[in-house]
Coordinates of C-alpha atoms in Angstrom, one line a residue:
Chain A
X1 CA 30.1 -18.4 -31.3
X2 CA 28.7 -21.7 -32.2
X3 CA 27.3 -23.9 -29.5
X4 CA 28.9 -27.3 -29.4
X5 CA 26.4 -30.0 -30.4
X6 CA 27.5 -33.2 -28.5
X7 CA 30.6 -34.3 -26.6
X8 CA 33.9 -33.8 -28.3
X9 CA 36.3 -34.5 -25.5
X10 CA 39.5 -36.5 -26.3
X11 CA 41.6 -36.1 -23.2
X12 CA 41.1 -36.4 -19.5
X13 CA 42.2 -32.8 -19.2
X14 CA 39.3 -31.8 -21.3
X15 CA 37.0 -33.8 -19.2
X16 CA 38.2 -32.3 -16.0
X17 CA 38.3 -28.7 -17.3
X18 CA 36.3 -26.2 -15.3
X19 CA 35.5 -24.2 -18.4
X20 CA 34.0 -26.9 -20.6
X21 CA 33.4 -24.6 -23.5
X22 CA 34.0 -21.0 -24.4
X23 CA 30.3 -20.5 -24.3
X24 CA 30.1 -21.5 -20.7
X25 CA 33.0 -19.1 -19.9
X26 CA 30.9 -16.4 -21.6
X27 CA 27.8 -17.1 -19.6
X28 CA 29.7 -17.2 -16.3
X29 CA 31.3 -13.9 -17.1
X30 CA 27.8 -12.5 -17.9
X31 CA 26.5 -13.9 -14.6
X32 CA 29.2 -12.3 -12.6
X33 CA 28.6 -9.0 -14.3
X34 CA 24.9 -9.3 -13.5
X35 CA 25.7 -10.1 -9.9
X36 CA 28.0 -7.0 -9.7
X37 CA 25.3 -4.9 -11.3
X38 CA 22.5 -6.2 -9.1
X39 CA 23.0 -3.9 -6.0
X40 CA 23.3 -0.8 -8.2
X41 CA 19.9 -1.6 -9.7
X42 CA 18.2 -2.4 -6.4
X43 CA 20.1 0.2 -4.4
X44 CA 17.0 1.5 -2.7
X45 CA 15.6 -1.8 -1.6
X46 CA 17.3 -2.8 1.6
X47 CA 15.1 -5.8 1.8
X48 CA 16.3 -7.2 -1.5
X49 CA 19.9 -6.6 -0.6
X50 CA 19.4 -8.3 2.7
X51 CA 18.0 -11.3 1.0
X52 CA 20.8 -11.3 -1.5
X53 CA 23.4 -11.1 1.3
X54 CA 21.7 -14.0 3.1
X55 CA 21.8 -16.0 -0.1
X56 CA 25.5 -15.4 -0.6
X57 CA 26.5 -16.3 2.9
X58 CA 24.2 -19.4 2.7
X59 CA 26.0 -20.4 -0.5
X60 CA 29.4 -20.4 1.2
X61 CA 28.2 -22.5 4.1
X62 CA 26.2 -24.9 1.9
X63 CA 29.3 -25.5 -0.3
X64 CA 31.2 -26.5 2.9
X65 CA 28.5 -28.9 3.9
X66 CA 28.3 -30.4 0.4
X67 CA 32.0 -31.1 0.5
X68 CA 31.5 -33.1 3.7
X69 CA 28.1 -34.7 3.0
X70 CA 27.8 -34.7 -0.8
X71 CA 31.4 -35.5 -1.7
X72 CA 32.7 -37.5 1.2
X73 CA 29.4 -39.0 2.3
X74 CA 29.6 -38.1 6.0
X75 CA 26.3 -36.8 7.3
X76 CA 26.6 -33.8 9.5
X77 CA 23.8 -32.3 11.7
X78 CA 26.2 -29.8 13.3
X79 CA 26.9 -27.4 10.5
X80 CA 24.9 -24.6 12.1
X81 CA 26.9 -24.8 15.3
X82 CA 30.2 -24.8 13.2
X83 CA 29.0 -21.5 11.7
X84 CA 28.5 -20.3 15.2
X85 CA 32.0 -21.2 16.1
X86 CA 33.3 -19.1 13.2
X87 CA 31.0 -16.2 14.1
X88 CA 32.0 -16.1 17.7
X89 CA 35.7 -16.6 17.0
X90 CA 35.7 -13.8 14.5
X91 CA 33.9 -11.5 16.8
X92 CA 36.2 -12.3 19.7
X93 CA 39.3 -11.8 17.6
X94 CA 38.2 -8.5 16.4
X95 CA 36.7 -7.0 19.6
X96 CA 39.0 -8.5 22.2
X97 CA 42.3 -8.9 20.3
X98 CA 41.8 -6.1 17.8
X99 CA 42.8 -8.1 14.8
X100 CA 42.0 -6.7 11.3
X101 CA 39.0 -8.2 9.5
X102 CA 40.9 -10.3 6.9
X103 CA 42.9 -11.9 9.6
X104 CA 39.8 -12.5 11.6
X105 CA 38.0 -14.3 8.8
X106 CA 40.9 -16.6 8.1
X107 CA 41.5 -17.2 11.8
X108 CA 37.8 -17.9 12.4
X109 CA 37.9 -20.4 9.6
X110 CA 41.0 -22.1 11.0
X111 CA 39.5 -22.3 14.5
X112 CA 36.3 -23.7 13.1
X113 CA 38.2 -26.2 11.1
X114 CA 40.0 -27.3 14.3
X115 CA 36.7 -27.7 16.1
X116 CA 35.2 -29.5 13.2
X117 CA 38.1 -31.9 13.0
X118 CA 37.8 -32.7 16.7
X119 CA 34.1 -33.6 16.2
X120 CA 35.1 -35.4 13.1
X121 CA 37.3 -37.9 15.0
X122 CA 34.3 -40.2 15.8
X123 CA 33.8 -40.5 12.0
X124 CA 36.6 -43.0 11.8
X125 CA 34.5 -45.6 13.5
X126 CA 31.0 -44.3 13.0
X127 CA 29.0 -44.6 9.9
X128 CA 25.7 -43.4 8.5
X129 CA 23.1 -42.9 11.2
X130 CA 25.4 -43.2 14.1
X131 CA 27.6 -40.5 12.7
X132 CA 24.6 -38.3 12.1
X133 CA 23.7 -38.6 15.8
X134 CA 27.3 -38.0 16.8
X135 CA 27.3 -34.7 14.9
X136 CA 24.0 -33.9 16.4
X137 CA 25.8 -34.2 19.7
X138 CA 28.4 -31.8 18.4
X139 CA 25.6 -29.3 17.7
X140 CA 24.1 -29.7 21.2
X141 CA 27.4 -29.4 23.0
X142 CA 28.6 -26.4 21.0
X143 CA 25.2 -24.6 21.5
X144 CA 25.7 -25.2 25.3
X145 CA 29.1 -23.6 25.0
X146 CA 27.8 -20.6 23.2
X147 CA 25.2 -20.0 25.9
X148 CA 27.4 -20.8 29.0
X149 CA 30.9 -19.4 28.1
X150 CA 29.8 -15.9 28.8
X151 CA 33.3 -14.3 29.0
X152 CA 33.8 -15.1 25.3
X153 CA 30.4 -15.3 23.7
X154 CA 28.4 -13.0 25.8
X155 CA 25.9 -15.8 26.6
X156 CA 22.3 -15.5 25.6
X157 CA 22.6 -11.7 25.6
X158 CA 24.6 -12.0 22.4
X159 CA 27.8 -10.4 21.2
X160 CA 28.2 -7.2 19.4
X161 CA 30.4 -7.4 16.3
X162 CA 31.7 -4.4 14.5
X163 CA 31.4 -4.3 10.7
X164 CA 34.1 -5.7 8.4
X165 CA 36.8 -3.2 7.6
X166 CA 39.5 -3.6 5.0
X167 CA 42.2 -1.0 4.8
X168 CA 40.1 1.7 6.4
X169 CA 37.0 1.0 4.2
X170 CA 34.1 -0.3 6.3
X171 CA 31.7 -2.7 4.6
X172 CA 28.8 -1.5 6.7
X173 CA 25.2 -1.6 5.6
X174 CA 23.6 -3.9 3.1
X175 CA 24.9 -2.3 -0.1
X176 CA 28.6 -2.3 0.7
X177 CA 28.6 -5.6 2.4
X178 CA 27.1 -7.2 -0.7
X179 CA 30.4 -6.8 -2.6
X180 CA 32.4 -8.3 0.2
X181 CA 30.0 -11.3 0.4
X182 CA 30.1 -11.6 -3.4
X183 CA 33.9 -11.7 -3.5
X184 CA 34.0 -14.3 -0.8
X185 CA 31.4 -16.4 -2.5
X186 CA 33.1 -16.4 -5.8
X187 CA 36.4 -17.2 -4.2
X188 CA 34.7 -20.0 -2.2
X189 CA 33.1 -21.5 -5.3
X190 CA 36.3 -21.4 -7.2
X191 CA 38.3 -23.1 -4.5
X192 CA 35.7 -25.7 -4.0
X193 CA 35.4 -26.4 -7.7
X194 CA 39.2 -27.0 -7.7
X195 CA 39.3 -29.0 -4.5
X196 CA 36.9 -31.6 -5.9
X197 CA 38.9 -32.3 -9.0
X198 CA 42.3 -32.7 -7.2
X199 CA 43.6 -35.7 -5.3
X200 CA 41.8 -35.0 -2.1
X201 CA 38.5 -34.4 -4.0
X202 CA 38.8 -37.8 -5.7
X203 CA 39.7 -39.4 -2.4
X204 CA 36.6 -37.9 -0.9
X205 CA 34.4 -39.3 -3.7
X206 CA 36.1 -42.7 -3.4
X207 CA 35.3 -42.8 0.3
X208 CA 31.7 -41.8 -0.3
X209 CA 31.1 -44.4 -3.0
X210 CA 32.7 -47.4 -1.2
X211 CA 34.9 -46.7 1.8
X212 CA 36.3 -50.2 2.0
X213 CA 37.4 -50.2 -1.6
X214 CA 38.8 -46.8 -1.2
X215 CA 40.9 -48.0 1.7
X216 CA 42.1 -51.0 -0.3
X217 CA 43.3 -48.9 -3.2
X218 CA 45.3 -46.8 -0.8
X219 CA 43.2 -43.9 0.4
X220 CA 44.0 -43.3 4.1
X221 CA 40.4 -43.1 5.4
X222 CA 40.9 -41.3 8.7
X223 CA 43.2 -38.7 7.2
X224 CA 40.8 -37.8 4.4
X225 CA 37.7 -37.9 6.5
X226 CA 39.4 -35.4 8.9
X227 CA 40.5 -33.2 6.0
X228 CA 36.9 -33.2 4.7
X229 CA 35.6 -32.2 8.1
X230 CA 38.3 -29.5 8.3
X231 CA 37.5 -28.0 4.9
X232 CA 33.8 -28.2 5.4
X233 CA 34.1 -26.5 8.8
X234 CA 36.5 -23.9 7.4
X235 CA 33.8 -22.9 4.9
X236 CA 31.2 -22.9 7.8
X237 CA 33.6 -20.7 9.9
X238 CA 34.1 -18.2 7.1
X239 CA 30.3 -18.0 6.4
X240 CA 29.7 -17.6 10.1
X241 CA 32.3 -14.9 10.4
X242 CA 30.8 -13.0 7.5
X243 CA 27.3 -13.3 9.0
X244 CA 28.5 -12.0 12.3
X245 CA 30.1 -8.9 10.8
X246 CA 27.0 -8.4 8.6
X247 CA 24.3 -8.7 11.3
X248 CA 26.3 -7.0 14.0
X249 CA 24.9 -8.9 16.9
X250 CA 25.1 -12.7 17.3
X251 CA 23.1 -14.8 19.7
X252 CA 23.1 -18.6 20.2
X253 CA 19.7 -18.9 18.5
X254 CA 21.3 -18.0 15.2
X255 CA 23.1 -21.3 15.2
X256 CA 20.6 -23.9 16.5
X257 CA 19.8 -27.3 15.1
X258 CA 17.2 -25.9 12.7
X259 CA 20.0 -24.0 10.9
X260 CA 21.9 -27.3 10.5
X261 CA 18.8 -29.0 9.2
X262 CA 18.2 -26.1 6.8
X263 CA 21.7 -26.4 5.4
X264 CA 21.2 -30.2 4.9
X265 CA 18.0 -29.5 3.1
X266 CA 19.8 -26.9 0.9
X267 CA 22.3 -29.4 -0.4
X268 CA 19.8 -32.2 -0.8
X269 CA 17.4 -29.9 -2.8
X270 CA 20.3 -28.5 -4.7
X271 CA 22.0 -31.8 -5.3
X272 CA 24.4 -33.8 -3.3
X273 CA 27.9 -33.8 -4.7
X274 CA 27.5 -30.8 -6.8
X275 CA 28.9 -27.3 -6.3
X276 CA 26.3 -25.7 -8.5
X277 CA 23.8 -27.7 -6.6
X278 CA 24.9 -26.1 -3.4
X279 CA 24.4 -22.7 -5.0
X280 CA 21.0 -23.5 -6.3
X281 CA 19.9 -25.1 -3.1
X282 CA 21.0 -22.2 -1.0
X283 CA 19.2 -19.8 -3.3
X284 CA 16.1 -21.9 -3.3
X285 CA 15.9 -22.4 0.5
X286 CA 16.6 -18.8 1.3
X287 CA 14.1 -17.5 -1.2
X288 CA 11.4 -20.0 -0.2
X289 CA 10.4 -18.4 3.2
X290 CA 10.6 -14.9 1.6
X291 CA 8.3 -16.0 -1.2
X292 CA 5.9 -17.5 1.3
X293 CA 5.9 -14.3 3.3
X294 CA 5.1 -12.4 0.2
X295 CA 2.2 -14.7 -0.7
X296 CA 0.8 -14.7 2.8
X297 CA 1.1 -10.9 2.8
X298 CA -1.0 -10.8 -0.5
X299 CA -3.7 -13.0 1.0
X300 CA -3.8 -11.6 4.5
X301 CA -6.5 -9.2 3.6
X302 CA -9.0 -11.9 2.8
X303 CA -7.7 -14.4 5.4
X304 CA -6.2 -12.4 8.3
X305 CA -5.7 -15.6 10.2
X306 CA -2.7 -16.2 7.9
X307 CA -0.5 -13.8 9.9
X308 CA -1.0 -15.7 13.1
X309 CA -0.1 -19.1 11.7
X310 CA 2.5 -17.9 9.2
X311 CA 5.3 -19.7 11.2
X312 CA 3.4 -22.9 11.1
X313 CA 2.6 -22.7 7.5
X314 CA 6.2 -21.9 6.6
X315 CA 7.3 -24.9 8.6
X316 CA 4.8 -27.2 6.8
X317 CA 5.8 -26.0 3.4
X318 CA 9.5 -26.3 4.3
X319 CA 8.8 -30.0 5.2
X320 CA 6.6 -30.6 2.2
X321 CA 9.2 -29.2 -0.2
X322 CA 11.9 -31.4 1.2
X323 CA 9.7 -34.4 1.0
X324 CA 8.6 -33.7 -2.6
X325 CA 12.1 -33.1 -3.7
X326 CA 13.3 -36.3 -2.2
X327 CA 10.5 -38.3 -3.8
X328 CA 10.4 -36.8 -7.2
X329 CA 13.9 -35.3 -7.8
X330 CA 16.3 -37.1 -5.4
X331 CA 19.3 -35.8 -7.3
X332 CA 18.3 -32.2 -6.7
X333 CA 18.0 -29.1 -8.8
X334 CA 21.5 -29.6 -10.2
X335 CA 20.4 -32.8 -11.9
X336 CA 17.3 -31.2 -13.3
X337 CA 19.3 -28.3 -14.6
X338 CA 21.7 -30.8 -16.3
X339 CA 18.7 -32.6 -17.9
X340 CA 17.4 -29.3 -19.3
X341 CA 20.8 -28.3 -20.5
X342 CA 21.4 -31.6 -22.2
X343 CA 18.0 -31.4 -23.9
X344 CA 18.9 -28.1 -25.4
X345 CA 22.4 -29.1 -26.3
X346 CA 21.2 -31.5 -28.9
X347 CA 18.0 -29.7 -29.8
X348 CA 16.3 -30.0 -32.2
X349 CA 18.1 -33.2 -33.2
X350 CA 18.0 -35.2 -30.0
X351 CA 19.4 -38.4 -31.4
Chain B
X1 CA 20.5 -38.0 51.0
X2 CA 16.8 -38.2 50.7
X3 CA 16.7 -35.5 48.1
X4 CA 19.3 -37.3 46.0
X5 CA 17.3 -40.5 46.2
X6 CA 14.2 -38.6 45.3
X7 CA 15.8 -37.2 42.2
X8 CA 17.3 -40.6 41.3
X9 CA 13.8 -42.0 41.4
X10 CA 12.5 -39.2 39.2
X11 CA 15.4 -39.9 36.9
X12 CA 14.3 -43.5 36.6
X13 CA 10.7 -42.4 36.0
X14 CA 11.7 -39.9 33.2
X15 CA 14.0 -42.7 31.9
X16 CA 11.0 -45.0 31.6
X17 CA 9.3 -42.5 29.3
X18 CA 12.5 -42.1 27.3
X19 CA 12.7 -45.9 27.1
X20 CA 9.1 -46.0 25.8
X21 CA 9.8 -43.4 23.1
X22 CA 13.2 -45.0 22.3
X23 CA 11.3 -48.2 21.7
X24 CA 9.4 -46.5 18.8
X25 CA 12.7 -45.5 17.2
X26 CA 14.1 -49.0 17.5
X27 CA 11.0 -50.7 16.1
X28 CA 11.2 -48.6 13.0
X29 CA 14.9 -49.0 12.7
X30 CA 14.9 -52.7 13.4
X31 CA 12.5 -53.5 10.6
X32 CA 13.1 -50.8 8.0
X33 CA 16.6 -49.5 8.7
X34 CA 15.2 -46.0 8.9
X35 CA 15.8 -43.6 11.8
X36 CA 12.7 -41.6 12.3
X37 CA 13.2 -38.0 13.2
X38 CA 9.5 -37.4 13.2
X39 CA 9.0 -39.6 16.3
X40 CA 8.6 -36.6 18.5
X41 CA 5.8 -35.3 16.3
X42 CA 4.0 -38.6 16.3
X43 CA 4.2 -38.4 20.1
X44 CA 2.8 -34.9 20.0
X45 CA 0.0 -36.0 17.7
X46 CA -1.0 -38.7 20.2
X47 CA -1.0 -36.3 23.1
X48 CA -3.1 -33.7 21.3
X49 CA -5.6 -36.0 19.9
X50 CA -6.3 -37.8 23.1
X51 CA -6.6 -34.5 24.9
X52 CA -9.1 -33.2 22.4
X53 CA -11.1 -36.4 22.6
X54 CA -11.2 -36.2 26.4
X55 CA -11.7 -32.4 26.9
X56 CA -13.7 -31.3 23.8
X57 CA -15.7 -34.4 23.1
X58 CA -16.1 -35.6 26.7
X59 CA -15.2 -39.1 25.9
X60 CA -14.1 -41.2 28.9
X61 CA -10.3 -41.4 29.1
X62 CA -9.8 -45.1 28.4
X63 CA -12.0 -45.1 25.3
X64 CA -10.3 -42.0 24.1
X65 CA -6.9 -43.7 24.8
X66 CA -7.7 -46.6 22.6
X67 CA -9.3 -44.4 19.9
X68 CA -6.0 -42.4 19.9
X69 CA -4.0 -45.6 19.5
X70 CA -6.1 -46.6 16.5
X71 CA -5.8 -43.1 15.0
X72 CA -2.0 -43.2 15.5
X73 CA -1.8 -46.6 13.8
X74 CA -3.7 -45.2 10.9
X75 CA -1.5 -42.1 10.7
X76 CA 1.6 -44.4 10.8
X77 CA 0.2 -46.4 7.9
X78 CA -0.7 -43.3 6.0
X79 CA 2.8 -41.8 6.4
X80 CA 4.4 -45.0 5.4
X81 CA 2.3 -45.4 2.3
X82 CA 2.6 -41.8 1.1
X83 CA 6.2 -40.8 2.0
X84 CA 8.3 -43.8 3.0
X85 CA 7.4 -46.3 0.4
X86 CA 8.7 -44.3 -2.5
X87 CA 12.0 -44.1 -0.7
X88 CA 12.7 -47.8 -0.4
X89 CA 16.2 -48.4 -1.6
X90 CA 17.4 -44.7 -1.3
X91 CA 20.5 -43.9 0.7
X92 CA 20.4 -43.3 4.4
X93 CA 20.9 -39.5 4.2
X94 CA 17.8 -39.1 1.9
X95 CA 15.7 -41.0 4.3
X96 CA 16.9 -39.1 7.3
X97 CA 16.1 -35.9 5.5
X98 CA 12.7 -37.2 4.5
X99 CA 11.8 -37.9 8.1
X100 CA 13.1 -34.5 9.1
X101 CA 10.9 -33.0 6.4
X102 CA 8.0 -35.1 7.8
X103 CA 8.7 -33.8 11.3
X104 CA 8.6 -30.2 10.0
X105 CA 5.4 -30.9 8.1
X106 CA 3.6 -32.6 11.0
X107 CA 4.8 -29.9 13.4
X108 CA 3.4 -27.2 11.2
X109 CA 0.1 -29.0 10.7
X110 CA -0.3 -29.7 14.4
X111 CA 0.4 -26.1 15.2
X112 CA -2.2 -25.0 12.7
X113 CA -4.8 -27.4 14.1
X114 CA -4.3 -27.0 17.8
X115 CA -2.5 -23.7 18.2
X116 CA 0.6 -23.2 20.3
X117 CA -0.9 -22.8 23.8
X118 CA -0.2 -25.3 26.5
X119 CA -3.2 -27.5 27.2
X120 CA -3.6 -29.5 30.4
X121 CA -5.1 -32.9 30.8
X122 CA -7.9 -33.2 33.4
X123 CA -6.8 -35.5 36.3
X124 CA -7.0 -39.0 34.9
X125 CA -4.6 -41.0 36.9
X126 CA -5.1 -40.7 40.7
X127 CA -3.4 -37.6 41.8
X128 CA -2.7 -38.9 45.3
X129 CA 1.1 -39.6 45.4
X130 CA 2.4 -42.8 46.8
X131 CA 4.8 -42.5 49.7
X132 CA 7.6 -45.0 50.5
X133 CA 9.1 -43.8 53.7
X134 CA 10.1 -40.2 52.9
X135 CA 10.0 -40.8 49.1
X136 CA 7.1 -39.4 47.1
X137 CA 6.1 -40.9 43.7
X138 CA 3.3 -39.6 41.6
X139 CA 1.1 -42.4 40.3
X140 CA 1.4 -41.3 36.7
X141 CA 5.1 -42.3 36.9
X142 CA 4.1 -45.8 38.0
X143 CA 1.9 -46.1 35.0
X144 CA 4.6 -45.0 32.7
X145 CA 7.1 -47.5 34.2
X146 CA 4.3 -50.1 33.9
X147 CA 3.7 -49.3 30.2
X148 CA 7.4 -49.3 29.4
X149 CA 7.8 -52.7 31.0
X150 CA 4.8 -54.0 29.3
X151 CA 6.0 -52.9 25.9
X152 CA 9.4 -54.3 26.6
X153 CA 8.1 -57.7 27.3
X154 CA 5.5 -57.7 24.5
X155 CA 7.9 -56.6 21.8
X156 CA 10.6 -58.9 22.8
X157 CA 8.2 -61.8 22.6
X158 CA 6.8 -60.4 19.4
X159 CA 10.2 -60.2 17.7
X160 CA 11.3 -63.6 19.0
X161 CA 8.2 -65.8 18.4
X162 CA 5.6 -64.2 16.1
X163 CA 5.8 -64.7 12.4
X164 CA 5.5 -61.0 11.7
X165 CA 8.2 -60.2 14.2
X166 CA 10.7 -62.7 12.7
X167 CA 9.8 -61.4 9.2
X168 CA 10.5 -57.9 10.4
X169 CA 13.9 -58.9 11.6
X170 CA 14.6 -60.7 8.3
X171 CA 13.7 -57.6 6.4
X172 CA 16.0 -55.4 8.5
X173 CA 18.8 -57.8 8.0
X174 CA 18.6 -58.1 4.2
X175 CA 15.7 -56.7 2.2
X176 CA 16.5 -58.6 -0.9
X177 CA 16.9 -62.0 0.8
X178 CA 13.8 -61.5 2.8
X179 CA 11.8 -60.6 -0.3
X180 CA 13.0 -63.7 -2.1
X181 CA 11.8 -65.8 0.8
X182 CA 8.3 -64.6 0.2
X183 CA 8.1 -61.8 2.8
X184 CA 6.2 -58.7 1.7
X185 CA 8.5 -55.8 2.5
X186 CA 5.7 -53.3 2.0
X187 CA 3.5 -55.1 4.6
X188 CA 6.4 -55.2 7.1
X189 CA 7.2 -51.5 6.7
X190 CA 3.5 -50.7 7.2
X191 CA 3.3 -52.7 10.3
X192 CA 6.5 -51.2 11.7
X193 CA 5.3 -47.6 11.2
X194 CA 1.9 -48.4 12.6
X195 CA 3.4 -49.9 15.8
X196 CA 5.9 -47.2 16.2
X197 CA 3.2 -44.5 15.9
X198 CA 1.1 -46.4 18.5
X199 CA 4.1 -46.6 20.9
X200 CA 4.8 -42.9 20.3
X201 CA 1.2 -42.0 21.0
X202 CA 1.3 -43.9 24.3
X203 CA 4.4 -42.0 25.3
X204 CA 2.8 -38.8 24.3
X205 CA -0.3 -39.3 26.3
X206 CA 1.8 -40.2 29.4
X207 CA 4.0 -37.2 29.0
X208 CA 1.0 -35.0 28.3
X209 CA -0.4 -36.1 31.6
X210 CA 2.8 -35.2 33.4
X211 CA 3.9 -32.0 31.7
X212 CA 0.8 -30.7 29.8
X213 CA 0.7 -30.6 26.1
X214 CA 2.3 -28.0 23.8
X215 CA 4.4 -27.9 20.7
X216 CA 7.6 -28.3 22.6
X217 CA 6.7 -31.9 23.2
X218 CA 8.3 -32.8 19.9
X219 CA 11.6 -31.9 21.5
X220 CA 11.4 -35.2 23.3
X221 CA 12.1 -36.8 19.9
X222 CA 15.5 -35.1 20.0
X223 CA 16.1 -35.9 23.7
X224 CA 15.6 -39.5 23.1
X225 CA 18.3 -39.9 20.5
X226 CA 21.1 -40.3 23.0
X227 CA 19.1 -43.1 24.6
X228 CA 18.5 -44.9 21.4
X229 CA 22.1 -44.6 20.1
X230 CA 23.5 -45.5 23.5
X231 CA 21.6 -48.7 23.7
X232 CA 22.3 -49.6 20.0
X233 CA 19.9 -48.7 17.3
X234 CA 18.5 -52.2 16.8
X235 CA 18.3 -53.5 20.3
X236 CA 15.1 -53.3 22.2
X237 CA 16.6 -54.1 25.6
X238 CA 19.3 -51.5 24.6
X239 CA 16.6 -48.9 24.0
X240 CA 15.0 -49.5 27.4
X241 CA 18.3 -49.5 29.2
X242 CA 19.5 -46.5 27.3
X243 CA 16.3 -44.7 28.3
X244 CA 16.9 -45.4 32.0
X245 CA 20.6 -44.5 31.8
X246 CA 19.9 -41.1 30.1
X247 CA 17.1 -40.4 32.6
X248 CA 19.4 -41.1 35.5
X249 CA 22.3 -39.1 33.9
X250 CA 19.9 -36.1 33.6
X251 CA 18.9 -36.4 37.2
X252 CA 22.5 -36.7 38.4
X253 CA 23.8 -33.9 36.3
X254 CA 20.9 -31.8 37.6
X255 CA 22.2 -32.4 41.1
X256 CA 25.9 -32.2 40.7
X257 CA 26.6 -30.1 37.5
X258 CA 23.8 -27.6 37.4
X259 CA 25.3 -25.6 40.4
X260 CA 28.5 -25.3 38.5
X261 CA 27.1 -24.4 35.1
X262 CA 24.1 -22.5 36.3
X263 CA 21.6 -24.9 34.8
X264 CA 21.2 -26.4 31.4
X265 CA 23.7 -29.2 31.8
X266 CA 20.8 -31.7 31.7
X267 CA 20.5 -31.3 27.9
X268 CA 24.2 -31.6 27.2
X269 CA 25.5 -34.4 29.5
X270 CA 23.6 -37.2 27.7
X271 CA 25.1 -36.1 24.5
X272 CA 28.7 -35.9 25.9
X273 CA 28.3 -39.4 27.3
X274 CA 26.9 -40.5 24.0
X275 CA 30.0 -39.3 22.1
X276 CA 32.3 -41.0 24.6
X277 CA 30.4 -44.3 24.4
X278 CA 30.3 -44.2 20.6
X279 CA 34.1 -43.7 20.5
X280 CA 34.5 -46.9 22.5
X281 CA 31.6 -48.9 21.1
X282 CA 30.6 -47.5 17.7
X283 CA 27.4 -49.5 17.6
X284 CA 26.2 -48.6 21.1
X285 CA 26.0 -50.9 24.0
X286 CA 23.9 -53.7 22.4
X287 CA 23.7 -52.7 18.7
X288 CA 24.5 -55.3 16.1
X289 CA 27.9 -54.7 14.5
X290 CA 27.7 -54.4 10.8
X291 CA 30.3 -56.4 9.0
X292 CA 30.9 -55.1 5.5
X293 CA 32.4 -56.9 2.7
X294 CA 33.3 -55.7 -0.8

């Protein structure tokens, strides 16, 4: 199994292929095997499994946001609220209408896509900062609905959601749920990977790079912007639905503006316009607070004050990490990864 | 009727503070094309610092006030130099994210420094409310209207007649062209951030006098967005008017909508109006329309 040294592509099909080389196929297979083995190894640690599940769900939502923001160039500050729509819709469908889980997830995704497209309508005329604030308005309005529409959402008391069940098998608890989340994540990554190399995906990127030029070469702007909002919100809805069935009780605070900001920071740190970037960003941003907690736990014997101000420190570090990434690695982890890979590709003859 | 008038007046008063904070947003946007999500934190910094100077160091209020303004200006310069300057030329989303990161960083550091408990200013402005017929207005409110008006006039004159003001407008319009005309972009950015931080500090001190000081003050940054966007991101009169409109809307929805929705409509109504206005006028009421060419 020789590693290819250099670029040997001769056709566009080669260039667009998902599996660039046999070697990469092998590594991906190995990765998936490792991911499947992971919960068996750490079966006893509920904490680790919880973190892993959070990462998987975050990956799905982050991919959705990256399709909208990274690929289509439309900034959204409402992703957290869209996740909430999915979560509440899924919970409502299951508890009130008695739908099976699989139907619930898809229906929740569709409902969220509809809501996302409605809030995407202003994007036809708004650009950049104005759009960012319009999506912030979506976030605020949806949060208000979560709190006030008590008949459906349970208000600030929250809503109890039963665990996911497929064909009589309940994915309850951290261990079983992991496999469900993993399956959805892999599916989500594959679909996203394919969307971005098809016609809509290329249209998205054209709109991002220069929307006037895109329109002139025949990309219907409004249609594709709405599609992008729809797809992005669908991902958010599915992620929200999974989260609801995992956590079991959802309250409006789970979907506030901080969540939206966190997802934006994930895709920026991971890399805008990169599916792998979304994965890395989600992993990084979910592990960061956990790592900080670990550190402050270690030092809390010497400096007991750390426990009191942990929240503040976490916030500062969160801000600092975003700033440092933006200044020193604006293309995100994905770009850094590529640089490292390219270096080794030609190693030791880097000319 | 009287109670409606009363809450309308309080709406105008709250609006004047919004207008003052919105001014900070517009100043930064107008000259650097950056929307600053950390404005609320700058405000909080001003409020806390002035409070500490007055309470812990027993400095007379007006001296503390001006000391705070100087400190805020320095903070603005520092932030610009450290964080914003490396970002010149980066896309809008990166800069938005940077200021969000900045907000988070400042919030955390303020929390570490001053704790999370609400602190209260000693009575500085005369507490005796003014009465007009049956209407009662606290004097703090008059001061805030006065400051908002003062800033409006000063900055309008500044942008229209002073060299720096004209240079700032030129930089906002086209960085490259401005630079080739011999304007130092770095200097302009620094001035903009310093002024915005000062304006935010004034707003923070006023709000601190009305509501007390705690970490939720930074939420004002978020509340002011509708005001800024409604007026148009780069229009100073727009920011002032937007501030008053949002203040009034909040007061009115407090009267008419809260009984229906059991409270909380104050936070949402401005944003709903914002979306509607943006659908009709995508650059706000007075914002400059961007005309793009290939």
